[in-house]
Short mmCIF file of C-alpha atoms in Angstrom, two decimals:
data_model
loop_
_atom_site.label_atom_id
_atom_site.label_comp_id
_atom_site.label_asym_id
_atom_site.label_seq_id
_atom_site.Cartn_x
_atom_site.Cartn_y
_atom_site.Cartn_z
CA UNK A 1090 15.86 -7.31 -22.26
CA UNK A 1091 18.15 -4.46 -22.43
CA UNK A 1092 19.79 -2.90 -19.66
CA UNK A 1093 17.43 -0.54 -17.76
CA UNK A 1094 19.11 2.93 -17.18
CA UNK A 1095 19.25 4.36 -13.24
CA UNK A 1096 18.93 6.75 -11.08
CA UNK A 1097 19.35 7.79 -7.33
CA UNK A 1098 16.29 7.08 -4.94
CA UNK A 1099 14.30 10.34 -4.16
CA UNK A 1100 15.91 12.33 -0.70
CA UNK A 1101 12.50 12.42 0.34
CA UNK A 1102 12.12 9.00 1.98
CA UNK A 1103 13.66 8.69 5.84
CA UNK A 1104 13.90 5.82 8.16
CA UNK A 1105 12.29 5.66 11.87
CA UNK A 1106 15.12 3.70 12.37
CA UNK A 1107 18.79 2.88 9.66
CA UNK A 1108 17.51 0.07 7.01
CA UNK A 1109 19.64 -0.73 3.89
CA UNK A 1110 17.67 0.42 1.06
CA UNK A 1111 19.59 0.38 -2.17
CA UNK A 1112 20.54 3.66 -3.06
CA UNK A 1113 20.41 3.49 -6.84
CA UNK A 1114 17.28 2.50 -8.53
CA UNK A 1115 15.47 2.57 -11.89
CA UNK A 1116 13.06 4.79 -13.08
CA UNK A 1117 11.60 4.35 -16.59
CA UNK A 1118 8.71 3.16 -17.97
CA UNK A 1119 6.50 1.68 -15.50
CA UNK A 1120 4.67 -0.75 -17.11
CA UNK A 1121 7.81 -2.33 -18.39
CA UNK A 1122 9.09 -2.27 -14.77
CA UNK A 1123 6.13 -3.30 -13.21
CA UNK A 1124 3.95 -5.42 -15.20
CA UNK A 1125 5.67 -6.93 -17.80
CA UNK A 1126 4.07 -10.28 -17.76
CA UNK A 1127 6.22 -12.70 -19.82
CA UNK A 1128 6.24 -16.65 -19.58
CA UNK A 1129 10.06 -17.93 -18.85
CA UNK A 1130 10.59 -21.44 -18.66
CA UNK A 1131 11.84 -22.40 -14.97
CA UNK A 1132 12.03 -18.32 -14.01
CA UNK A 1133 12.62 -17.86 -10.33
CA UNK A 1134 10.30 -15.89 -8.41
CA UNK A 1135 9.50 -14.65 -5.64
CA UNK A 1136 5.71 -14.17 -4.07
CA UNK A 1137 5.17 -12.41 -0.91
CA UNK A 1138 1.86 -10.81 0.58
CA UNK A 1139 1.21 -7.07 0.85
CA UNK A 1140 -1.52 -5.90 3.68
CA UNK A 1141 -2.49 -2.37 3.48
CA UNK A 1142 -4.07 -1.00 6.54
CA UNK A 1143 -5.64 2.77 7.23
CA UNK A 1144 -4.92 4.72 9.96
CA UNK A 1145 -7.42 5.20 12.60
CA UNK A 1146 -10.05 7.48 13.70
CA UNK A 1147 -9.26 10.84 14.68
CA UNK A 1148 -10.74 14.38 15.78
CA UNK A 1149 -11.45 15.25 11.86
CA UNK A 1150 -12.70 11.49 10.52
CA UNK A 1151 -15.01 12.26 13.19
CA UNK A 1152 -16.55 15.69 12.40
CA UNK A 1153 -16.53 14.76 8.70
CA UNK A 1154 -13.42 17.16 7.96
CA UNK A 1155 -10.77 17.35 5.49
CA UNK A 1156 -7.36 16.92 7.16
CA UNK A 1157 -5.00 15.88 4.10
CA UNK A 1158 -2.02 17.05 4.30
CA UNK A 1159 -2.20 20.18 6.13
CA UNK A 1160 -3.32 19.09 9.55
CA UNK A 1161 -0.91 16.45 11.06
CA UNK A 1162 -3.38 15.03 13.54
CA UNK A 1163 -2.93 12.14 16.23
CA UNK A 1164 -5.89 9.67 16.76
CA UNK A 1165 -8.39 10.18 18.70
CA UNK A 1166 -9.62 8.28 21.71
CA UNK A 1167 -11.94 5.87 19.45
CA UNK A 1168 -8.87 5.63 16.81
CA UNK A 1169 -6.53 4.84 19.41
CA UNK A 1170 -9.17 2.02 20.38
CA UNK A 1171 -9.39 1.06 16.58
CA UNK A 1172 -5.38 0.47 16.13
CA UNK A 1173 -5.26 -1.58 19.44
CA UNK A 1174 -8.00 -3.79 17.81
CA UNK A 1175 -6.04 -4.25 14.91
CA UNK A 1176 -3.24 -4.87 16.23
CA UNK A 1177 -4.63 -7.52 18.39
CA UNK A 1178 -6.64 -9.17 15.42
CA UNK A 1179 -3.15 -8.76 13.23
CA UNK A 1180 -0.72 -10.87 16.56
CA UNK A 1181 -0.27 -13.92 15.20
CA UNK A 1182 0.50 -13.28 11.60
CA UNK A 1183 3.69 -13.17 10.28
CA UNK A 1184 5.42 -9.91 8.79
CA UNK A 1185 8.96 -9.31 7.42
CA UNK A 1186 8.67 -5.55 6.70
CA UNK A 1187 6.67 -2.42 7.88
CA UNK A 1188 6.69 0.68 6.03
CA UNK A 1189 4.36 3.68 7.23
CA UNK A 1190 3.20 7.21 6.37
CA UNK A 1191 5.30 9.92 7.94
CA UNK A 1192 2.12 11.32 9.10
CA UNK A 1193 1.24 10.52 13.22
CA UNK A 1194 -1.94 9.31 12.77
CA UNK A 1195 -0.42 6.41 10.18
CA UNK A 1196 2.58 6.27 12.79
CA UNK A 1197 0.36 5.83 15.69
CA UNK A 1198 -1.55 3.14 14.02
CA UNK A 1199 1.77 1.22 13.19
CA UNK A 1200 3.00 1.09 16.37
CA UNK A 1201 0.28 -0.39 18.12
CA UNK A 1202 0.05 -2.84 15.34
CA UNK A 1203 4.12 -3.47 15.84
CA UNK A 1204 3.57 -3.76 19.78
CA UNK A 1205 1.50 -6.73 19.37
CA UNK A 1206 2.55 -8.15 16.93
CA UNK A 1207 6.23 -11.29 18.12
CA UNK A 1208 7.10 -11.18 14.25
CA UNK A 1209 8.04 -7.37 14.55
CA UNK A 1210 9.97 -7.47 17.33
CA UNK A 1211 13.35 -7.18 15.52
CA UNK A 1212 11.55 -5.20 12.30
CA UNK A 1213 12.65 -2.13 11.31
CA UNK A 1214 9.97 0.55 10.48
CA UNK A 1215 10.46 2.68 7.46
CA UNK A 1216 8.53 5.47 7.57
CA UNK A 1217 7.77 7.54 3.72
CA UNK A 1218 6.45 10.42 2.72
CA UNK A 1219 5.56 9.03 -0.34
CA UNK A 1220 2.65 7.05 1.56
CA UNK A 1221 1.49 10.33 3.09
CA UNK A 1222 -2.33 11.39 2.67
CA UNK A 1223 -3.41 13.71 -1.06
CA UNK A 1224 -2.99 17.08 -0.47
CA UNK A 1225 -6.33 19.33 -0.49
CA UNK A 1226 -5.45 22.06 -0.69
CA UNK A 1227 -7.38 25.06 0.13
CA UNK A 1228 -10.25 22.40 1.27
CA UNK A 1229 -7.99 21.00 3.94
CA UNK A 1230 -9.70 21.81 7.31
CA UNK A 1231 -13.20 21.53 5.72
CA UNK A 1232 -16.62 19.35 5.34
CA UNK A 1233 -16.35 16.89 2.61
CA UNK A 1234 -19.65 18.34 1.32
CA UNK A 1235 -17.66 21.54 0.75
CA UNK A 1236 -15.34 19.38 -1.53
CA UNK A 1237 -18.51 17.75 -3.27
CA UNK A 1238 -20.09 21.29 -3.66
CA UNK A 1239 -16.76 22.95 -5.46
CA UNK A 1240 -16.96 19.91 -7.83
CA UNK A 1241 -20.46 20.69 -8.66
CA UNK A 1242 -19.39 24.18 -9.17
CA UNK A 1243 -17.51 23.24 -12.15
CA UNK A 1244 -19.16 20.83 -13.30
CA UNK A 1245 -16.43 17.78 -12.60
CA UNK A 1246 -17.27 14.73 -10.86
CA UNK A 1247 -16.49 14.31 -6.99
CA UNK A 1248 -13.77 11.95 -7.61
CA UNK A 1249 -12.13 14.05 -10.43
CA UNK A 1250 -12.17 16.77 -8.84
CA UNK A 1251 -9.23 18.41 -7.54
CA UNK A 1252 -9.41 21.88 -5.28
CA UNK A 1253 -7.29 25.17 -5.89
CA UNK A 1254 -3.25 23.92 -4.59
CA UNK A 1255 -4.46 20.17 -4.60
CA UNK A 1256 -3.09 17.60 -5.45
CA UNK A 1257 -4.82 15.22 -8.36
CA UNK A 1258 -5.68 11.72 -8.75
CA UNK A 1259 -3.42 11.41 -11.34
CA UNK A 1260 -0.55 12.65 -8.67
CA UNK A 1261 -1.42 10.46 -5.99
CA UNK A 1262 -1.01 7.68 -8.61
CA UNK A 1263 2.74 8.55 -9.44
CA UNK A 1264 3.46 8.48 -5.51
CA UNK A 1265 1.76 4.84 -5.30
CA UNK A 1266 3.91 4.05 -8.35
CA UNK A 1267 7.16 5.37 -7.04
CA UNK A 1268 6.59 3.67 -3.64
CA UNK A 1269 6.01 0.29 -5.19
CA UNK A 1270 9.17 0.46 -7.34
CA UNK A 1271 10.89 1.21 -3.85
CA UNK A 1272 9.26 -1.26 -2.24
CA UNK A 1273 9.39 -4.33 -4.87
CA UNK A 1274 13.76 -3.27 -4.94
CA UNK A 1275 14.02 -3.57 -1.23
CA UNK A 1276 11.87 -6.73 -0.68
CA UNK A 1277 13.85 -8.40 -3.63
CA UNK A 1278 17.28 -7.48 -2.23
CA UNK A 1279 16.10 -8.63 1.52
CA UNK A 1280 14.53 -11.45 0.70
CA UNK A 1281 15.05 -13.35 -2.63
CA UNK A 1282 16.84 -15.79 -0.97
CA UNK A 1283 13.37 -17.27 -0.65
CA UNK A 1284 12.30 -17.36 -4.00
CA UNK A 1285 10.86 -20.64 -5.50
CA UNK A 1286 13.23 -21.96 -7.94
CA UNK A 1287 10.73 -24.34 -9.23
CA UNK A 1288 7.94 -21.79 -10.12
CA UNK A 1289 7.57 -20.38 -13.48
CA UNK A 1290 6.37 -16.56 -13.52
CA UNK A 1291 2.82 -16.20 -15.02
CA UNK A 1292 0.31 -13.24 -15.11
CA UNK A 1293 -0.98 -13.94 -11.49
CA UNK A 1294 0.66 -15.70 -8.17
CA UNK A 1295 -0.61 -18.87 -7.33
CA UNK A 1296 -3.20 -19.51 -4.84
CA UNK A 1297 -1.27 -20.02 -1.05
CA UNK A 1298 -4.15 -20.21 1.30
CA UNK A 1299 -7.41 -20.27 1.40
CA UNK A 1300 -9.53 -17.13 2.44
CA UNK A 1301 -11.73 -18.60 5.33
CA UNK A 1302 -12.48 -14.90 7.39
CA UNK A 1303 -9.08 -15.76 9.48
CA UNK A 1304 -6.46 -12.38 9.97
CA UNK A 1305 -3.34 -14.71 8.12
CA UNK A 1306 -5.99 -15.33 4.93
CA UNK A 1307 -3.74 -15.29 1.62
CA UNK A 1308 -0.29 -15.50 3.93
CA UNK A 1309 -0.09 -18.59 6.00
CA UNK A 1310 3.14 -20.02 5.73
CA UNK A 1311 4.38 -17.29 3.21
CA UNK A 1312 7.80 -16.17 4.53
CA UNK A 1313 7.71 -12.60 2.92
CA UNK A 1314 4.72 -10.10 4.07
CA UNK A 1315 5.16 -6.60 4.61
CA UNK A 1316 2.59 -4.42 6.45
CA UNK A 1317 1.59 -0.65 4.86
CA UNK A 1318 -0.27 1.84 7.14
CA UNK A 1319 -1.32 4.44 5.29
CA UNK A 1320 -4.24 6.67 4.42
CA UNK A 1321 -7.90 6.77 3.01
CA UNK A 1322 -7.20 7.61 -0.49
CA UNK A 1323 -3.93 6.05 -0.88
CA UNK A 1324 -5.72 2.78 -0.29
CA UNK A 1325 -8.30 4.25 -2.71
CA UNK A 1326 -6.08 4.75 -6.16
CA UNK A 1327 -3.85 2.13 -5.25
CA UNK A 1328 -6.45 -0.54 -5.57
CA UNK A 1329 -8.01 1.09 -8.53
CA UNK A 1330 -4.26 1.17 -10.01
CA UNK A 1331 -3.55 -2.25 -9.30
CA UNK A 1332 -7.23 -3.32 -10.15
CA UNK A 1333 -7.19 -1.01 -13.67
CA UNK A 1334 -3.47 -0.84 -14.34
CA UNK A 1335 -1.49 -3.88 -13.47
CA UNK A 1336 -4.50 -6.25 -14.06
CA UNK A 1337 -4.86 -7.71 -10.36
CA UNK A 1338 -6.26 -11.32 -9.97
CA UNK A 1339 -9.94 -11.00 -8.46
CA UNK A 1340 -12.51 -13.52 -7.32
CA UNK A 1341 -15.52 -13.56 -9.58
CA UNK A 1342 -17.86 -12.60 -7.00
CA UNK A 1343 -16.01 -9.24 -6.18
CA UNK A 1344 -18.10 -6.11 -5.67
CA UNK A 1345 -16.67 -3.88 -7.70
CA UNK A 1346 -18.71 -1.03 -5.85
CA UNK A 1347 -17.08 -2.25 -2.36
CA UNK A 1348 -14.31 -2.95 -4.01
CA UNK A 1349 -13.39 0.97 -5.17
CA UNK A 1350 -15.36 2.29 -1.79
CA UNK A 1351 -13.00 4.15 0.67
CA UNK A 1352 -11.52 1.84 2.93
CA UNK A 1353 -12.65 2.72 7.07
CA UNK A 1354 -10.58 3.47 9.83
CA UNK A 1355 -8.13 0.42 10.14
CA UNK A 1356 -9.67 -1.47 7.65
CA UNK A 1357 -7.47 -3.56 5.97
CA UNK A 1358 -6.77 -4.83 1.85
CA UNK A 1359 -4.85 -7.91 0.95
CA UNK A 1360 -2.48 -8.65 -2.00
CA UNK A 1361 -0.15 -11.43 -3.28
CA UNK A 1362 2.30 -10.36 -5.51
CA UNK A 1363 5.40 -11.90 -7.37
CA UNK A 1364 8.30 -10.70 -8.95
CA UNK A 1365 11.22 -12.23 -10.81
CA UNK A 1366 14.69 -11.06 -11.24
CA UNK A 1367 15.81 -9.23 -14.80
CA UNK A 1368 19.46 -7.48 -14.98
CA UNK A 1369 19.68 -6.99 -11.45
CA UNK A 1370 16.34 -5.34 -11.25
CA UNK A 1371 13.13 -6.70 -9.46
CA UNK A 1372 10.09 -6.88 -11.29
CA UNK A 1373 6.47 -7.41 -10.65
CA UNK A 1374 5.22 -10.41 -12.89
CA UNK A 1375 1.59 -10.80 -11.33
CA UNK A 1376 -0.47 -9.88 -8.07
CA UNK A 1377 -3.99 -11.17 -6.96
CA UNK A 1378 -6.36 -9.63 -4.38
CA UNK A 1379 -7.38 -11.73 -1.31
CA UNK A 1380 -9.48 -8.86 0.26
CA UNK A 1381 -10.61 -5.84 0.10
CA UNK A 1382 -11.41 -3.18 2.98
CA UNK A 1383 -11.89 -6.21 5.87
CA UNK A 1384 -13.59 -4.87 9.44
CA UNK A 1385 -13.91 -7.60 11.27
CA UNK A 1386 -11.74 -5.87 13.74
CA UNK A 1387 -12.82 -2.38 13.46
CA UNK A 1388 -14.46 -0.27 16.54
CA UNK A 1389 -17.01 2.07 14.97
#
C-alpha cells in the first residue's frame, strides 16, 4: 500500500494532564484508514477493548431539557450517585487509557470512575473536545418535545433533524471519526508492544471472554482497554457508525431497536477492536460488539 500522506493533529485536543500523543497524523480517506479489511498471512495485530460510558444525570436530563453544548452543567445529586455506582461496578477491571469529554459533567463522571478504579492510579486522563456533546443550537436550553415539534414543522424526521446553528448528524459523525483515528495512533504507539505475533488480521477480533453479565465481560485478561466518557448522542452515532459503517461483529440475537436507543445516564457499550500496523500507520482491521447500553449499575 502506498505511503499515506500527513498532517498535524487538530490544536483543539488538550490534556488534563502532559501525555505523548504523536503530533503528526494521517488524514485521508477513512475507510481506507479505518476499515480496510485485508487477509495477511502471519500479520501482527493488536486487539484491545473500548468501553464507552455516558455521563451522569444532571439538573437538565432531569427536567427533560436540551443542554448540548451551550450549557456546561455539573451532575446533579442523583448523577453524582450514578458515577459513584459506576465506578464501583467498573473497580476491578483493568484499563490502560482514559480519554473524556472536556465538558464537567463527562469530567465528573470520569473521575469518580478513575477514583475507584487500582488500574488508573498511574493513568493519565486526556480530556477532548472532539468527544464533547452535538451542538443544538438555538434548541439548547429547551424540552426535547420542542426539538421533535421543529422537526415536524418541516417535515424531517426527529433524528434528521437538525435546529437553526446546530450541528448535524452527519457532523457529529466526522468528530467520532477524527477521534478514533486519534485514538487507534496513540493506543498503537503505547501499546503495540503487546500485539499477538501469531494472529492473522481478519474482518472481526476473535472472541476473548465470554459475556456472562460480569463488569470485565469481553476484557478479562486483555492487556489494552481504554475507558471513553462521553455523551448521549456521541454514544448514539458512534454505534450506528461502527454498526453501519465499519461493519461491527454482533450477536445474532441483538435488538437492533435497543441497540440504536440512546444510551442512559452511565450506561455503558462494549467493543473489541484490532488493528495492524501498515507504513507506520495504525489501522483498524475488525471490531465486534460485546454490549450495548448495560445498567446493571445505574441509579434511576
Amino acid at each position: 500500500m502506498s505511503q499515506l500522506p500527513r498532517k498535524m493533529l487538530s490544536e483543539g485536543s488538550k490534556l488534563c494532564v502532559r501525555h505523548l500523543l504523536p503530533r503528526s497524523e494521517t488524514r485521508t480517506d477513512f475507510s481506507r484508514l479505518y476499515y480496510s479489511v485485508v487477509t495477511f498471512k502471519s500479520m501482527a495485530t493488536l486487539t484491545f477493548g473500548l468501553t464507552l460510558v455516558r455521563h451522569g444525570e444532571t439538573h437538565y436530563n432531569k427536567e427533560g431539557l436540551l443542554q448540548g453544548q451551550g450549557f456546561d452543567s455539573l451532575l446533579s445529586e442523583t448523577g453524582l450517585q450514578q458515577a459513584e455506582a459506576a465506578g464501583c461496578y467498573l473497580k476491578d477491571v483493568q484499563f490502560s487509557n482514559v480519554f473524556v469529554s472536556d465538558m464537567q459533567r463527562a469530567q465528573q463522571t470520569a473521575e469518580a470512575i478513575v477514583k475507584h478504579n487500582r488500574s488508573c492510579s498511574a493513568l493519565q486522563m486526556v480530556c477532548d473536545p472532539l468527544l464533547k456533546e452535538k451542538s443544538f443550537g438555538i434548541a439548547e436550553g429547551r424540552r426535547m418535545q420542542d426539538l421533535k415539534d421543529m422537526a415536524q414543522a418541516v417535515g424531517q424526521p426527529f433524528t434528521d433533524f437538525t435546529p437553526p446553528k446546530g450541528e448535524t448528524q452527519e457532523q457529529v459523525k466526522g468528530r467520532v471519526k477524527e477521534f478514533l483515528e486519534k485514538m487507534l495512533q496513540q493506543i498503537g504507539a503505547e501499546h503495540w508492544h503487546n500485539r499477538r505475533e501469531d494472529e492473522t488480521s481478519v474482518s472481526a477480533p476473535p472472541e476473548t471472554s465470554p459475556v456472562v453479565g460480569q463488569a470485565d465481560d469481553g476484557v478479562k485478561g486483555v492487556p489494552v482497554h481504554t475507558l471513553v466518557v462521553t455523551h448521549g448522542v456521541v454514544i448514539y452515532v458512534a454505534v450506528r457508525f461502527f454498526v453501519e459503517e465499519l461493519h461491527c461483529s454482533l450477536a445474532s440475537d441483538f435488538d437492533r431497536a435497543h441497540m440504536f436507543s440512546l444510551s442512559p445516564n452511565t450506561g455503558l457499550c462494549r467493543f473489541m477492536l484490532t488493528m495492524r500496523k501498515e507504513d507506520d500507520r495504525f489501522k483498524l482491521s475488525g471490531i465486534r460488539c460485546v454490549f450495548l447500553h448495560r445498567r446493571d449499575h445505574c441509579i434511576l
